[in-house]
Amino acid sequence: MREISVNEIIPVIRNLCMDANYNLGEDVLDAFDRGIEKDESPVAKEVLKELKENARISREEQVPLCQDCGLAVLFVELGQDVHVTGGNLKEAINEGVRQGYKDGFLRKSACHPFTRKNTGDNTPAIIHYDIVAGDKIKITLAPKGGGSENMSRVTMLTPAMGIDGVKDFVVNRLKEAGSNPCPPTLVGIGIGGTFERSALLAKKALLRKIGTRNPDPEIAKLEKDVLGDINKLGIGPMGYGGNTTSLDVFIEMEPCHIASLPLAVNINCHSARHKEAVI
Amino acid sequence: MGGQIKLTTPLSDKDLEKLKIGDKVLLTGVIYTGRDAAHKRLFDLIQQGKDLPMDIKGQVIYFVGPSPAKPGQAIGSAGPTTSYRMDAFSPKLIELGLKGMIGKGNRSPEVIEAMKKYKAVYFGATGGAGALIAKSIKKAEVVAYDDLGPEAIRRLEVEDFPVVVINDTKGNDLYVEGAKKYRKG
């Protein structure tokens, strides 16, 4: 049994909040470059250049990429041989988020659903735990903005709708979302499981790096096909018209009930922020 | 798509009539911020026949909730928020003389109709480019609803603030025309 103190966990979370909001991943920057090179629309090229410049400023000046610094979504893989000491893990994570959003000058976006009163410190964090083998804790922080989250959907297809049904639903979702989720977007798709499981799979899919494919060849092909169809819609960066509507499509799939075909589409804006740390 | 035009706020009908969708505009002068909660309060004041905290005639409202300013900064990151959430309130403000809105994403047919009828435009700013956009904001001060934090109404002094015309005074829509041009199959 390895002991890990909450005092070790809090600063890691704090730093992840700032790191994720200031430093856009190289995979996203490379995807901007491909769009600048290939998009047929001059306006699209200009928007993508602005996004690159924005990422440069953010990294150099250590200021948030976007004013929407998101709700703090965390995936925690807790090794079963870890014993957390000195406090409660959930409280430690929330304390790390509290410190990170305050010290990093990040916007606090958590509020009461009806009164809209801000909680003031961006807590509670949205935490997904997984108990895994080993004696380490792996923490992935993925701040999630509201604009693209609002365009996301879960649906329960009939099994007969199959792959074509999935394709149609996802492409139509992106079409209807149009300019709202800040294209170019990343699209996370969860297929199977139950109602809530599909949504979690879709969210997890967004943690993948651009260009990585699902190991199942049939699903990898579906990812490419859906991306191709989305980019034929013509929406383009910011919806001003162009061929770079989405930068990639990631699918995660699990078995489901014989009566169901759950499908979740989680859209992420181009501020595809996620950083991880292992303690 | 059109050229690049410099405009100074407050905006006049004459300024707006010449704008076409896709035009790049650089705005200089004073603009006001407001998003969901502030719009709701403004709307309630109008319903009650009370005065607004600022004169909106000829003005521009920027749909934004900035991140906190670091020491030495005028404002934190300040990109646009999605505009459809303000659709229920915008037509009334346009009727009262609002001339411009800055945001991102589609507007409702009611908002587009109001822009046509009373001569107003909807500008798009690059969503997610908050750090870059903040460079063109020289000063920011809260003028109302401080309790709303990032959603308070702020008076911004901007210089060459970059926007694109999404809806002009003729009822055209860049989102519709742009996608039409690049759609395949």
Short mmCIF file of C-alpha atoms in Angstrom, two decimals:
data_model
loop_
_atom_site.label_atom_id
_atom_site.label_comp_id
_atom_site.label_asym_id
_atom_site.label_seq_id
_atom_site.Cartn_x
_atom_site.Cartn_y
_atom_site.Cartn_z
CA MET A 1 0.00 0.00 0.00
CA ARG A 2 1.44 3.38 -1.06
CA GLU A 3 0.44 6.43 0.92
CA ILE A 4 -0.22 9.69 -0.96
CA SER A 5 -1.04 12.81 1.01
CA VAL A 6 -3.76 15.19 -0.15
CA ASN A 7 -1.12 17.90 0.22
CA GLU A 8 0.67 16.32 -2.70
CA ILE A 9 -2.50 16.10 -4.79
CA ILE A 10 -3.80 19.67 -4.35
CA PRO A 11 -0.91 21.52 -6.09
CA VAL A 12 -0.95 19.03 -8.97
CA ILE A 13 -4.61 19.81 -9.66
CA ARG A 14 -3.97 23.54 -9.23
CA ASN A 15 -1.22 23.48 -11.85
CA LEU A 16 -3.24 21.34 -14.26
CA CYS A 17 -5.99 23.99 -14.26
CA MET A 18 -3.54 26.65 -15.43
CA ASP A 19 -1.56 24.40 -17.77
CA ALA A 20 -4.72 23.27 -19.59
CA ASN A 21 -6.11 26.80 -19.94
CA TYR A 22 -2.83 28.41 -21.09
CA ASN A 23 -1.11 25.80 -23.25
CA LEU A 24 -2.97 24.38 -26.23
CA GLY A 25 -1.81 20.92 -27.36
CA GLU A 26 0.62 20.58 -30.27
CA ASP A 27 -1.81 18.21 -32.00
CA VAL A 28 -4.40 21.00 -32.17
CA LEU A 29 -1.86 23.54 -33.44
CA ASP A 30 -0.76 21.09 -36.14
CA ALA A 31 -4.38 20.62 -37.17
CA PHE A 32 -4.75 24.43 -37.50
CA ASP A 33 -1.71 24.38 -39.79
CA ARG A 34 -3.25 21.68 -41.99
CA GLY A 35 -6.42 23.77 -42.26
CA ILE A 36 -4.45 26.91 -43.13
CA GLU A 37 -2.75 24.96 -45.90
CA LYS A 38 -5.75 23.08 -47.29
CA ASP A 39 -8.97 25.03 -46.67
CA GLU A 40 -10.42 26.46 -49.88
CA SER A 41 -11.83 29.52 -48.13
CA PRO A 42 -9.53 32.54 -47.61
CA VAL A 43 -11.66 33.63 -44.64
CA ALA A 44 -11.24 30.17 -43.07
CA LYS A 45 -7.47 30.44 -43.41
CA GLU A 46 -7.55 33.83 -41.71
CA VAL A 47 -9.63 32.58 -38.78
CA LEU A 48 -7.29 29.62 -38.29
CA LYS A 49 -4.31 31.96 -38.29
CA GLU A 50 -6.03 34.04 -35.60
CA LEU A 51 -6.52 30.92 -33.51
CA LYS A 52 -2.82 30.08 -33.86
CA GLU A 53 -1.89 33.61 -32.84
CA ASN A 54 -4.29 33.40 -29.91
CA ALA A 55 -2.62 30.17 -28.73
CA ARG A 56 0.80 31.83 -29.00
CA ILE A 57 -0.26 34.81 -26.87
CA SER A 58 -1.89 32.52 -24.36
CA ARG A 59 1.24 30.38 -23.99
CA GLU A 60 3.69 33.28 -23.88
CA GLU A 61 1.75 35.52 -21.54
CA GLN A 62 0.21 32.67 -19.53
CA VAL A 63 -3.34 33.94 -19.95
CA PRO A 64 -6.40 31.81 -20.72
CA LEU A 65 -6.96 30.78 -24.36
CA CYS A 66 -10.65 31.53 -23.95
CA GLN A 67 -12.57 33.54 -21.37
CA ASP A 68 -14.71 30.43 -20.86
CA CYS A 69 -12.26 28.47 -18.75
CA GLY A 70 -14.87 25.77 -18.45
CA LEU A 71 -16.23 23.58 -15.72
CA ALA A 72 -13.37 21.50 -14.36
CA VAL A 73 -13.94 17.96 -15.60
CA LEU A 74 -11.55 15.40 -14.13
CA PHE A 75 -10.87 11.77 -14.89
CA VAL A 76 -9.16 10.12 -11.95
CA GLU A 77 -7.60 6.67 -12.30
CA LEU A 78 -6.96 5.63 -8.76
CA GLY A 79 -4.56 2.71 -8.27
CA GLN A 80 -6.11 0.18 -5.90
CA ASP A 81 -2.88 0.05 -3.89
CA VAL A 82 -3.01 3.77 -3.07
CA HIS A 83 -4.06 5.01 0.33
CA VAL A 84 -4.93 8.71 0.32
CA THR A 85 -3.91 10.32 3.62
CA GLY A 86 -4.43 13.63 5.39
CA GLY A 87 -7.95 14.24 4.08
CA ASN A 88 -10.59 13.36 1.59
CA LEU A 89 -9.70 12.88 -2.11
CA LYS A 90 -12.80 14.64 -3.43
CA GLU A 91 -12.22 17.65 -1.19
CA ALA A 92 -8.54 17.74 -2.22
CA ILE A 93 -9.53 17.80 -5.90
CA ASN A 94 -12.00 20.62 -5.31
CA GLU A 95 -9.39 22.54 -3.33
CA GLY A 96 -6.93 22.16 -6.22
CA VAL A 97 -9.56 23.48 -8.64
CA ARG A 98 -10.39 26.35 -6.28
CA GLN A 99 -6.71 27.38 -6.07
CA GLY A 100 -6.02 26.88 -9.77
CA TYR A 101 -8.94 29.02 -10.95
CA LYS A 102 -8.19 31.75 -8.40
CA ASP A 103 -4.41 31.91 -8.77
CA GLY A 104 -4.55 31.46 -12.54
CA PHE A 105 -7.04 34.31 -13.13
CA LEU A 106 -9.37 31.81 -14.74
CA ARG A 107 -13.08 32.54 -15.08
CA LYS A 108 -15.35 30.80 -12.62
CA SER A 109 -18.36 29.50 -14.51
CA ALA A 110 -20.16 27.22 -12.03
CA CYS A 111 -23.58 28.47 -10.95
CA HIS A 112 -26.94 27.44 -9.46
CA PRO A 113 -29.15 26.09 -12.27
CA PHE A 114 -32.12 28.35 -11.48
CA THR A 115 -30.95 31.38 -9.48
CA ARG A 116 -27.77 31.46 -11.68
CA LYS A 117 -25.80 32.50 -8.56
CA ASN A 118 -22.12 31.78 -9.17
CA THR A 119 -20.53 29.38 -6.68
CA GLY A 120 -17.56 31.77 -6.78
CA ASP A 121 -14.70 29.29 -7.08
CA ASN A 122 -15.61 27.04 -10.02
CA THR A 123 -16.41 24.12 -7.74
CA PRO A 124 -17.85 21.56 -7.55
CA ALA A 125 -15.57 19.88 -10.08
CA ILE A 126 -17.07 17.14 -12.25
CA ILE A 127 -15.07 14.07 -11.22
CA HIS A 128 -15.13 10.63 -12.84
CA TYR A 129 -13.31 7.93 -10.86
CA ASP A 130 -11.94 4.67 -12.09
CA ILE A 131 -10.27 2.13 -9.80
CA VAL A 132 -7.33 0.57 -11.62
CA ALA A 133 -4.40 -1.74 -10.86
CA GLY A 134 -1.22 -0.27 -9.39
CA ASP A 135 -0.11 2.26 -6.80
CA LYS A 136 -0.37 5.54 -8.70
CA ILE A 137 -3.02 8.17 -9.30
CA LYS A 138 -3.45 9.43 -12.86
CA ILE A 139 -5.40 12.66 -13.14
CA THR A 140 -6.63 14.15 -16.42
CA LEU A 141 -8.18 17.59 -16.33
CA ALA A 142 -10.34 18.66 -19.26
CA PRO A 143 -11.91 22.12 -18.74
CA LYS A 144 -15.18 22.11 -20.70
CA GLY A 145 -16.71 25.24 -22.15
CA GLY A 146 -20.45 25.84 -22.20
CA GLY A 147 -20.93 26.83 -25.84
CA SER A 148 -19.93 23.48 -27.29
CA GLU A 149 -21.39 21.50 -24.39
CA ASN A 150 -24.79 23.07 -25.14
CA MET A 151 -24.65 21.64 -28.66
CA SER A 152 -24.02 18.07 -27.41
CA ARG A 153 -26.74 15.40 -27.33
CA VAL A 154 -27.56 11.89 -26.12
CA THR A 155 -30.08 9.79 -28.04
CA MET A 156 -31.33 6.23 -27.94
CA LEU A 157 -31.43 4.83 -31.48
CA THR A 158 -33.19 1.60 -32.37
CA PRO A 159 -30.76 -1.26 -33.07
CA ALA A 160 -32.05 -1.45 -36.66
CA MET A 161 -30.70 2.04 -37.35
CA GLY A 162 -27.13 0.68 -37.04
CA ILE A 163 -24.04 2.41 -38.39
CA ASP A 164 -26.00 4.52 -40.88
CA GLY A 165 -28.25 5.76 -38.09
CA VAL A 166 -25.20 6.78 -36.06
CA LYS A 167 -23.65 8.58 -39.02
CA ASP A 168 -26.86 10.47 -39.85
CA PHE A 169 -27.46 11.58 -36.28
CA VAL A 170 -23.91 12.84 -35.74
CA VAL A 171 -23.64 14.69 -39.05
CA ASN A 172 -27.06 16.29 -38.55
CA ARG A 173 -26.08 17.33 -35.03
CA LEU A 174 -23.03 19.13 -36.37
CA LYS A 175 -25.12 20.70 -39.12
CA GLU A 176 -27.71 21.99 -36.67
CA ALA A 177 -25.01 23.17 -34.25
CA GLY A 178 -23.54 25.24 -37.11
CA SER A 179 -21.44 28.12 -35.87
CA ASN A 180 -22.54 27.84 -32.22
CA PRO A 181 -19.92 25.43 -30.80
CA CYS A 182 -16.96 27.48 -32.16
CA PRO A 183 -15.84 25.37 -35.11
CA PRO A 184 -13.41 23.91 -35.99
CA THR A 185 -14.60 21.39 -33.42
CA LEU A 186 -13.54 18.05 -32.05
CA VAL A 187 -16.32 15.45 -31.93
CA GLY A 188 -16.46 12.79 -29.21
CA ILE A 189 -18.89 9.96 -29.86
CA GLY A 190 -19.96 7.32 -27.36
CA ILE A 191 -21.76 4.29 -28.74
CA GLY A 192 -23.26 1.56 -26.55
CA GLY A 193 -23.36 1.03 -22.81
CA THR A 194 -26.41 2.61 -21.22
CA PHE A 195 -27.87 6.12 -21.44
CA GLU A 196 -25.32 7.65 -19.05
CA ARG A 197 -22.45 5.40 -20.10
CA SER A 198 -22.65 6.57 -23.72
CA ALA A 199 -22.27 10.19 -22.58
CA LEU A 200 -19.24 9.33 -20.48
CA LEU A 201 -17.68 7.45 -23.40
CA ALA A 202 -18.21 10.47 -25.65
CA LYS A 203 -16.54 12.73 -23.10
CA LYS A 204 -13.63 10.31 -22.68
CA ALA A 205 -13.21 10.07 -26.45
CA LEU A 206 -12.39 13.81 -26.46
CA LEU A 207 -9.24 13.11 -24.42
CA ARG A 208 -7.60 11.44 -27.43
CA LYS A 209 -4.98 13.20 -29.51
CA ILE A 210 -5.91 14.38 -32.98
CA GLY A 211 -5.04 11.73 -35.56
CA THR A 212 -5.30 8.73 -33.19
CA ARG A 213 -7.77 6.12 -34.42
CA ASN A 214 -9.95 3.61 -32.60
CA PRO A 215 -8.11 0.22 -32.62
CA ASP A 216 -11.14 -1.51 -34.20
CA PRO A 217 -10.70 -1.05 -38.00
CA GLU A 218 -14.45 -0.80 -38.58
CA ILE A 219 -14.79 1.96 -35.99
CA ALA A 220 -11.64 3.69 -37.24
CA LYS A 221 -13.25 3.77 -40.69
CA LEU A 222 -16.46 5.16 -39.20
CA GLU A 223 -14.44 7.94 -37.53
CA LYS A 224 -12.91 8.91 -40.85
CA ASP A 225 -16.21 8.67 -42.74
CA VAL A 226 -18.06 10.85 -40.23
CA LEU A 227 -15.25 13.43 -40.28
CA GLY A 228 -15.37 13.49 -44.07
CA ASP A 229 -19.14 14.00 -44.09
CA ILE A 230 -18.98 16.78 -41.47
CA ASN A 231 -16.35 18.63 -43.45
CA LYS A 232 -18.55 18.49 -46.57
CA LEU A 233 -21.19 20.60 -44.76
CA GLY A 234 -19.31 23.79 -45.67
CA ILE A 235 -19.73 25.38 -42.21
CA GLY A 236 -16.00 26.06 -41.77
CA PRO A 237 -14.11 27.86 -38.99
CA MET A 238 -16.51 30.07 -36.98
CA GLY A 239 -19.25 29.13 -39.45
CA TYR A 240 -18.01 31.67 -42.00
CA GLY A 241 -17.80 28.95 -44.69
CA GLY A 242 -15.01 26.50 -45.45
CA ASN A 243 -13.88 22.88 -45.34
CA THR A 244 -12.44 22.80 -41.82
CA THR A 245 -15.58 22.32 -39.71
CA SER A 246 -14.18 19.58 -37.47
CA LEU A 247 -10.55 18.72 -36.79
CA ASP A 248 -11.22 15.10 -35.83
CA VAL A 249 -13.86 12.58 -34.75
CA PHE A 250 -13.21 10.10 -31.94
CA ILE A 251 -15.46 7.14 -31.21
CA GLU A 252 -15.48 4.94 -28.11
CA MET A 253 -17.76 1.91 -28.19
CA GLU A 254 -18.94 -0.72 -25.67
CA PRO A 255 -21.55 -3.49 -25.70
CA CYS A 256 -25.13 -2.41 -25.00
CA HIS A 257 -28.52 -3.92 -24.14
CA ILE A 258 -30.17 -6.12 -26.80
CA ALA A 259 -33.01 -3.58 -27.01
CA SER A 260 -30.86 -0.45 -27.36
CA LEU A 261 -28.34 1.51 -29.37
CA PRO A 262 -27.31 4.41 -27.12
CA LEU A 263 -25.47 7.23 -28.88
CA ALA A 264 -23.87 10.34 -27.41
CA VAL A 265 -22.27 13.21 -29.30
CA ASN A 266 -20.07 15.49 -27.20
CA ILE A 267 -18.81 18.49 -29.13
CA ASN A 268 -15.65 20.33 -28.10
CA CYS A 269 -14.60 23.71 -29.45
CA HIS A 270 -11.13 24.19 -30.94
CA SER A 271 -9.88 25.03 -27.43
CA ALA A 272 -9.46 21.29 -26.97
CA ARG A 273 -7.94 21.56 -23.52
CA HIS A 274 -6.78 18.51 -21.59
CA LYS A 275 -3.69 17.87 -19.52
CA GLU A 276 -2.71 14.94 -17.36
CA ALA A 277 -0.43 14.18 -14.45
CA VAL A 278 0.60 11.00 -12.66
CA ILE A 279 1.37 10.96 -8.94
CA MET B 1 -16.31 38.57 -49.13
CA GLY B 2 -15.94 42.30 -48.72
CA GLY B 3 -13.09 44.56 -47.66
CA GLN B 4 -11.97 46.07 -44.36
CA ILE B 5 -13.85 49.02 -42.90
CA LYS B 6 -13.05 51.22 -39.91
CA LEU B 7 -15.97 52.44 -37.82
CA THR B 8 -16.20 54.55 -34.69
CA THR B 9 -19.00 54.11 -32.14
CA PRO B 10 -21.72 55.26 -31.64
CA LEU B 11 -22.92 53.93 -35.00
CA SER B 12 -25.31 55.71 -37.35
CA ASP B 13 -27.75 54.30 -39.91
CA LYS B 14 -25.43 55.67 -42.59
CA ASP B 15 -22.50 53.67 -41.15
CA LEU B 16 -24.56 50.51 -41.19
CA GLU B 17 -26.31 50.76 -44.55
CA LYS B 18 -23.05 50.31 -46.43
CA LEU B 19 -22.07 47.13 -44.55
CA LYS B 20 -22.38 43.77 -46.28
CA ILE B 21 -22.07 40.26 -44.88
CA GLY B 22 -18.46 39.10 -44.77
CA ASP B 23 -17.09 42.62 -44.42
CA LYS B 24 -14.26 42.86 -41.93
CA VAL B 25 -14.82 45.80 -39.60
CA LEU B 26 -12.45 47.37 -37.08
CA LEU B 27 -14.42 49.07 -34.31
CA THR B 28 -13.04 51.93 -32.24
CA GLY B 29 -14.72 53.75 -29.36
CA VAL B 30 -16.96 52.64 -26.52
CA ILE B 31 -18.88 49.36 -26.51
CA TYR B 32 -20.81 47.70 -23.68
CA THR B 33 -20.68 44.12 -22.48
CA GLY B 34 -23.71 42.08 -21.56
CA ARG B 35 -24.74 38.46 -21.56
CA ASP B 36 -27.59 36.29 -20.26
CA ALA B 37 -28.14 37.64 -16.75
CA ALA B 38 -27.53 41.31 -17.64
CA HIS B 39 -29.90 41.10 -20.62
CA LYS B 40 -32.60 39.69 -18.37
CA ARG B 41 -32.20 42.64 -16.00
CA LEU B 42 -32.22 45.22 -18.82
CA PHE B 43 -35.34 43.61 -20.23
CA ASP B 44 -37.07 43.68 -16.83
CA LEU B 45 -36.28 47.43 -16.49
CA ILE B 46 -37.80 48.08 -19.92
CA GLN B 47 -40.93 46.10 -19.00
CA GLN B 48 -41.27 48.23 -15.86
CA GLY B 49 -40.80 51.43 -17.88
CA LYS B 50 -37.61 52.32 -16.00
CA ASP B 51 -34.37 53.84 -17.31
CA LEU B 52 -31.50 51.59 -18.36
CA PRO B 53 -28.08 51.95 -16.67
CA MET B 54 -26.68 53.26 -19.96
CA ASP B 55 -28.09 54.97 -23.06
CA ILE B 56 -28.15 52.30 -25.75
CA LYS B 57 -28.97 54.58 -28.70
CA GLY B 58 -26.38 54.02 -31.40
CA GLN B 59 -24.47 51.66 -29.14
CA VAL B 60 -22.97 48.22 -29.54
CA ILE B 61 -23.37 45.38 -27.03
CA TYR B 62 -20.67 42.73 -26.89
CA PHE B 63 -21.86 39.35 -25.62
CA VAL B 64 -18.92 38.49 -23.39
CA GLY B 65 -18.09 37.39 -19.86
CA PRO B 66 -14.35 38.06 -19.56
CA SER B 67 -11.93 36.15 -17.39
CA PRO B 68 -10.43 38.13 -14.47
CA ALA B 69 -7.71 40.64 -15.43
CA LYS B 70 -4.21 39.82 -14.31
CA PRO B 71 -2.36 42.71 -12.61
CA GLY B 72 -1.43 45.19 -15.35
CA GLN B 73 -4.09 43.99 -17.81
CA ALA B 74 -7.12 46.12 -18.80
CA ILE B 75 -9.21 42.96 -19.03
CA GLY B 76 -8.72 39.20 -19.02
CA SER B 77 -9.42 37.00 -22.03
CA ALA B 78 -12.53 38.34 -23.73
CA GLY B 79 -13.91 36.38 -26.66
CA PRO B 80 -17.60 36.24 -27.60
CA THR B 81 -20.18 33.94 -26.06
CA THR B 82 -22.91 32.18 -28.08
CA SER B 83 -25.54 34.73 -29.06
CA TYR B 84 -28.79 32.75 -29.38
CA ARG B 85 -29.26 32.94 -25.62
CA MET B 86 -29.81 36.70 -26.02
CA ASP B 87 -32.34 36.27 -28.86
CA ALA B 88 -35.36 36.72 -26.60
CA PHE B 89 -34.11 40.16 -25.49
CA SER B 90 -32.34 41.62 -28.54
CA PRO B 91 -35.36 42.72 -30.66
CA LYS B 92 -36.58 45.04 -27.88
CA LEU B 93 -33.13 46.61 -27.45
CA ILE B 94 -32.83 47.09 -31.23
CA GLU B 95 -36.22 48.79 -31.24
CA LEU B 96 -34.89 51.17 -28.57
CA GLY B 97 -31.94 52.16 -30.74
CA LEU B 98 -29.23 49.52 -30.26
CA LYS B 99 -27.22 49.49 -33.50
CA GLY B 100 -24.81 46.61 -33.12
CA MET B 101 -24.29 43.30 -31.36
CA ILE B 102 -21.08 41.29 -31.24
CA GLY B 103 -21.16 37.58 -30.54
CA LYS B 104 -20.90 34.24 -32.25
CA GLY B 105 -23.46 31.82 -33.63
CA ASN B 106 -26.86 32.04 -35.29
CA ARG B 107 -29.58 34.58 -34.43
CA SER B 108 -33.30 33.89 -34.54
CA PRO B 109 -35.52 35.08 -37.43
CA GLU B 110 -37.06 37.61 -35.00
CA VAL B 111 -33.66 39.22 -34.30
CA ILE B 112 -32.78 39.28 -38.00
CA GLU B 113 -36.15 40.88 -38.80
CA ALA B 114 -35.63 43.53 -36.10
CA MET B 115 -32.19 44.34 -37.52
CA LYS B 116 -33.77 44.85 -40.94
CA LYS B 117 -36.65 46.94 -39.64
CA TYR B 118 -34.70 49.26 -37.31
CA LYS B 119 -31.31 49.13 -39.09
CA ALA B 120 -28.87 47.27 -36.90
CA VAL B 121 -26.15 44.71 -37.58
CA TYR B 122 -24.83 41.57 -35.95
CA PHE B 123 -21.06 41.21 -35.90
CA GLY B 124 -19.13 38.02 -35.27
CA ALA B 125 -15.91 37.99 -33.25
CA THR B 126 -13.64 34.95 -33.37
CA GLY B 127 -14.89 32.57 -30.69
CA GLY B 128 -12.15 31.15 -28.52
CA ALA B 129 -9.66 33.86 -29.47
CA GLY B 130 -10.09 35.56 -26.08
CA ALA B 131 -6.41 36.27 -25.47
CA LEU B 132 -5.99 37.85 -28.91
CA ILE B 133 -9.20 39.92 -28.78
CA ALA B 134 -8.27 41.31 -25.34
CA LYS B 135 -5.37 43.15 -27.03
CA SER B 136 -7.82 45.54 -28.69
CA ILE B 137 -9.59 46.39 -25.41
CA LYS B 138 -7.80 49.32 -23.81
CA LYS B 139 -9.98 49.99 -20.79
CA ALA B 140 -12.80 48.23 -18.95
CA GLU B 141 -14.99 49.42 -16.11
CA VAL B 142 -18.12 47.98 -14.56
CA VAL B 143 -21.11 50.28 -15.08
CA ALA B 144 -23.87 48.05 -13.68
CA TYR B 145 -24.61 44.77 -11.92
CA ASP B 146 -21.24 44.24 -10.26
CA ASP B 147 -22.85 41.38 -8.33
CA LEU B 148 -22.98 39.37 -11.56
CA GLY B 149 -19.18 39.04 -11.63
CA PRO B 150 -18.11 38.11 -15.18
CA GLU B 151 -21.67 38.85 -16.33
CA ALA B 152 -21.68 42.48 -15.10
CA ILE B 153 -22.21 45.23 -17.69
CA ARG B 154 -18.85 46.76 -18.53
CA ARG B 155 -17.99 49.84 -20.54
CA LEU B 156 -15.11 48.95 -22.84
CA GLU B 157 -12.87 51.32 -24.72
CA VAL B 158 -11.71 49.51 -27.83
CA GLU B 159 -9.30 50.24 -30.64
CA ASP B 160 -9.53 48.45 -33.97
CA PHE B 161 -11.60 45.68 -32.42
CA PRO B 162 -11.84 43.04 -35.22
CA VAL B 163 -15.28 41.76 -36.23
CA VAL B 164 -17.00 40.32 -39.29
CA VAL B 165 -20.50 41.28 -40.47
CA ILE B 166 -22.75 38.22 -40.00
CA ASN B 167 -26.17 39.86 -40.53
CA ASP B 168 -26.45 43.17 -42.39
CA THR B 169 -29.37 45.60 -42.50
CA LYS B 170 -30.79 43.86 -45.60
CA GLY B 171 -31.49 40.55 -43.86
CA ASN B 172 -28.52 38.65 -45.34
CA ASP B 173 -26.77 35.98 -43.29
CA LEU B 174 -23.08 35.07 -43.64
CA TYR B 175 -23.64 31.72 -41.93
CA VAL B 176 -26.14 30.71 -44.63
CA GLU B 177 -24.19 32.11 -47.58
CA GLY B 178 -20.76 30.94 -46.35
CA ALA B 179 -21.86 27.33 -45.88
CA LYS B 180 -23.70 27.35 -49.23
CA LYS B 181 -20.51 28.34 -51.01
CA TYR B 182 -18.34 25.56 -49.58
CA ARG B 183 -20.89 22.73 -49.20
CA LYS B 184 -20.05 19.57 -51.15
CA GLY B 185 -22.48 16.90 -52.30
#
